[in-house]
Structure formats: structure tokens, C-alpha cells
C-alpha positions as a printed NumPy array, in Angstrom:
array([[-27.851,  -5.447,  -4.022],
       [-30.803,  -5.782,  -2.762],
       [-33.628,  -2.875,  -2.333],
       [-36.389,  -2.481,  -0.813],
       [-39.388,   0.412,  -2.257],
       [-42.932,   1.921,  -2.637],
       [-43.362,   1.06 ,  -6.38 ],
       [-43.988,   4.279,  -8.146],
       [-46.408,   3.021, -11.195],
       [-45.768,   4.817, -14.685],
       [-46.218,   3.649, -17.832],
       [-45.393,   2.641, -21.572],
       [-43.171,   4.995, -23.609],
       [-42.124,   7.335, -21.178],
       [-39.327,   9.605, -22.89 ],
       [-36.903,  11.083, -20.981],
       [-38.388,  14.4  , -21.725],
       [-40.943,  13.379, -19.773],
       [-38.181,  12.236, -16.946],
       [-36.541,  15.492, -17.068],
       [-37.964,  17.674, -19.084],
       [-35.405,  20.211, -21.556],
       [-36.   ,  23.833, -18.868],
       [-33.815,  21.518, -16.424],
       [-30.345,  20.493, -18.721],
       [-28.921,  23.954, -17.204],
       [-27.088,  21.737, -14.775],
       [-25.351,  18.963, -14.072],
       [-26.394,  19.001, -10.702],
       [-28.215,  15.508,  -9.175],
       [-29.865,  17.092,  -6.206],
       [-31.412,  19.716,  -8.933],
       [-31.912,  17.191, -11.087],
       [-32.923,  14.674,  -8.198],
       [-35.916,  17.149,  -7.657],
       [-37.617,  17.7  , -10.783],
       [-37.467,  13.757, -11.701],
       [-40.527,  13.173, -13.693],
       [-41.658,  16.58 , -14.729],
       [-42.825,  16.494, -16.943],
       [-44.899,  13.158, -16.311],
       [-47.054,  14.988, -13.857],
       [-45.702,  18.366, -12.226],
       [-44.45 ,  17.493,  -7.967],
       [-44.14 ,  13.88 ,  -8.875],
       [-40.957,  13.569,  -7.143],
       [-42.537,  15.277,  -4.119],
       [-44.691,  11.271,  -3.377],
       [-41.021,   9.19 ,  -3.76 ],
       [-39.069,   8.416,  -0.713],
       [-35.203,   7.123,  -0.034],
       [-34.972,   3.718,  -2.258],
       [-38.267,   3.587,  -3.6  ],
       [-38.409,   2.078,  -7.059],
       [-40.094,   2.839,  -9.829],
       [-41.435,   0.258, -11.859],
       [-42.502,   1.493, -15.696],
       [-44.194,  -0.362, -18.632],
       [-42.465,  -0.746, -22.348],
       [-39.351,   1.136, -23.756],
       [-38.903,   3.21 , -21.052],
       [-36.104,   5.464, -21.734],
       [-37.544,   6.637, -24.812],
       [-36.489,   9.583, -27.26 ],
       [-33.571,  11.755, -26.89 ],
       [-30.44 ,  10.213, -25.437],
       [-29.145,  12.43 , -22.47 ],
       [-27.511,  11.489, -19.28 ],
       [-29.632,  14.004, -17.507],
       [-32.444,  11.435, -17.094],
       [-30.476,   8.548, -15.203],
       [-28.652,  11.106, -13.209],
       [-32.045,  12.946, -12.399],
       [-34.022,   9.45 , -10.975],
       [-30.796,   8.617,  -9.371],
       [-31.576,  12.464,  -7.447],
       [-34.293,  12.144,  -6.308],
       [-33.238,   8.838,  -4.552],
       [-34.759,   6.231,  -6.665],
       [-31.295,   3.311,  -7.36 ],
       [-33.66 ,   0.76 ,  -9.451],
       [-36.017,   1.637, -11.975],
       [-38.021,  -2.194, -13.025],
       [-39.561,  -1.909, -16.384],
       [-41.691,  -4.681, -19.635],
       [-38.45 ,  -2.795, -21.138],
       [-36.074,   0.108, -21.996],
       [-34.715,   1.91 , -24.631],
       [-31.633,   0.768, -25.011],
       [-29.782,   4.104, -25.392],
       [-31.741,   4.757, -22.287],
       [-30.118,   1.484, -20.8  ],
       [-27.085,   2.294, -21.266],
       [-26.924,   5.905, -19.82 ],
       [-28.441,   4.652, -17.07 ],
       [-25.833,   1.885, -16.188],
       [-22.978,   3.842, -17.011],
       [-24.591,   6.355, -14.565],
       [-24.975,   3.431, -12.195],
       [-28.876,   3.491, -11.954],
       [-29.656,  -0.327, -12.19 ],
       [-32.079,  -1.155, -14.327],
       [-33.995,  -4.934, -14.89 ],
       [-36.187,  -5.698, -17.412],
       [-38.842,  -8.342, -16.598],
       [-40.876,  -8.392, -19.554],
       [-44.961,  -9.08 , -19.447],
       [-44.634,  -9.67 , -15.939],
       [-44.811,  -5.994, -15.396],
       [-47.926,  -6.525, -14.76 ],
       [-47.726,  -8.081, -11.603],
       [-46.603,  -5.254,  -9.836],
       [-49.152,  -2.681,  -8.715],
       [-48.719,   0.411,  -7.994],
       [-48.196,   1.516,  -4.251],
       [-47.319,  -2.44 ,  -3.861],
       [-43.568,  -2.461,  -1.531],
       [-41.441,  -4.683,  -2.973],
       [-37.789,  -6.23 ,  -2.771],
       [-34.656,  -5.714,  -5.179],
       [-32.019,  -8.218,  -4.642],
       [-30.132,  -7.238,  -8.816],
       [-27.705, -10.437,  -7.869],
       [-29.966, -12.567,  -7.68 ],
       [-32.66 , -10.871, -10.04 ],
       [-35.607, -11.669,  -7.871],
       [-37.879,  -8.651,  -7.028],
       [-40.576, -10.104,  -4.562],
       [-44.172,  -8.2  ,  -4.234],
       [-44.2  ,  -7.877,  -0.403],
       [-47.914,  -6.882,  -0.855],
       [-49.008,  -9.474,  -2.638],
       [-47.195, -12.101,  -1.692],
       [-45.875, -12.807,  -5.424],
       [-42.333, -13.3  ,  -7.252],
       [-40.55 , -12.268, -10.633],
       [-37.627, -13.51 , -12.009],
       [-35.853, -11.734, -14.437],
       [-31.995, -12.088, -15.017],
       [-29.671, -10.15 , -12.791],
       [-27.368,  -7.373, -13.714],
       [-24.749,  -9.319, -15.59 ],
       [-21.33 ,  -9.501, -14.436],
       [-19.041,  -6.449, -15.843],
       [-22.184,  -4.348, -15.151],
       [-22.275,  -5.127, -11.741],
       [-19.046,  -3.78 , -11.82 ],
       [-20.071,  -0.204, -13.8  ],
       [-22.524,   0.24 , -11.055],
       [-20.152,  -0.786,  -8.19 ],
       [-18.079,   1.422,  -8.974],
       [-20.481,   3.967,  -8.828],
       [-20.674,   4.023, -13.374],
       [-18.118,   4.202, -16.229],
       [-16.844,   7.624, -15.424],
       [-15.324,   6.284, -11.549],
       [-14.907,   2.313, -12.821],
       [-12.844,   4.102, -15.951],
       [-10.976,   5.911, -13.647],
       [-10.119,   3.423, -11.442],
       [ -8.702,   1.213, -14.377],
       [ -6.415,   3.7  , -15.808],
       [ -5.233,   4.509, -12.596]])
């Protein structure tokens, strides 16, 4: 999968409460959660986002409590990919289970700036910074995880396998 969009930078240790505050956990509606994505970080943050834009994060993105609402809210905001220095492990798995693509790039994250236009190729792990001409290579999405993504998440993947 290739995605091209604007980079929206967030810092280190962005926890699931910042991604989707607890007051919005009364629903699992993707559109409602998406309309409130990153509300705990900055009120109205999602209004700057266009479909296929990309969150670019620092270290330990998605730390804190385990809640599927966090990756659902990101997807609901129209963001299909998060690129980060690193992810909290439970968020990493929850993200893929919900159908969100997550790529770790380590210290190369510093080569992307807020509002840069970037192209992410999940099959090859190549991230092209279209603003600067720079190219970052990271591990591509593993085949098993790609199968889950191709089905739209773990639930749909399991339904098809058990049918």
C-alpha cells in the first residue's frame, strides 16, 4: 500500500488519553471517535487533517492504557498510517488489529518535519519525503500483519478464516 499525505508531527510519549480522551470512550463509532482524535493533545487538532495525512510521532507513541478506541480514532480521522520513532507494544498490536498501519523508523524520524509531504510504501518500508527529496528505509509490514490489514483488521481476518 502506498499513502501520500502531509506529516502531522506529535512528540514523544503521546499516550492513548491524548489520542482519544476518556470522555469519548462511550462510543465505538469510527466517525465520532475520528472527529475527536488527538483532542487530549490539542483541542481541534483533527481540523487540520485531510484524508490520507500521516501522523509522525516520536518515541513510545500510544503508551498508557490499552484501548482500541485510540487506533479507531486515528482511522476515523482519515489517517491510515502512523510513522514513529517507536510504539508502545500494546498500541502497536491494537493498531494492526484495528487495521491501522504502523511503521517504526527509529532516529530517522528527525528527517521528517511537520507539514512535509511524505509518501509511505508499506510493502517496501520506503518513506519518501517529497518536500526535501530525502528517503528513509524501515522494516516493511510483515506478511502476516499485512494479511490482517488487507482484511480490514483482525476481526474481519478471523471471520474469513473461520468461515
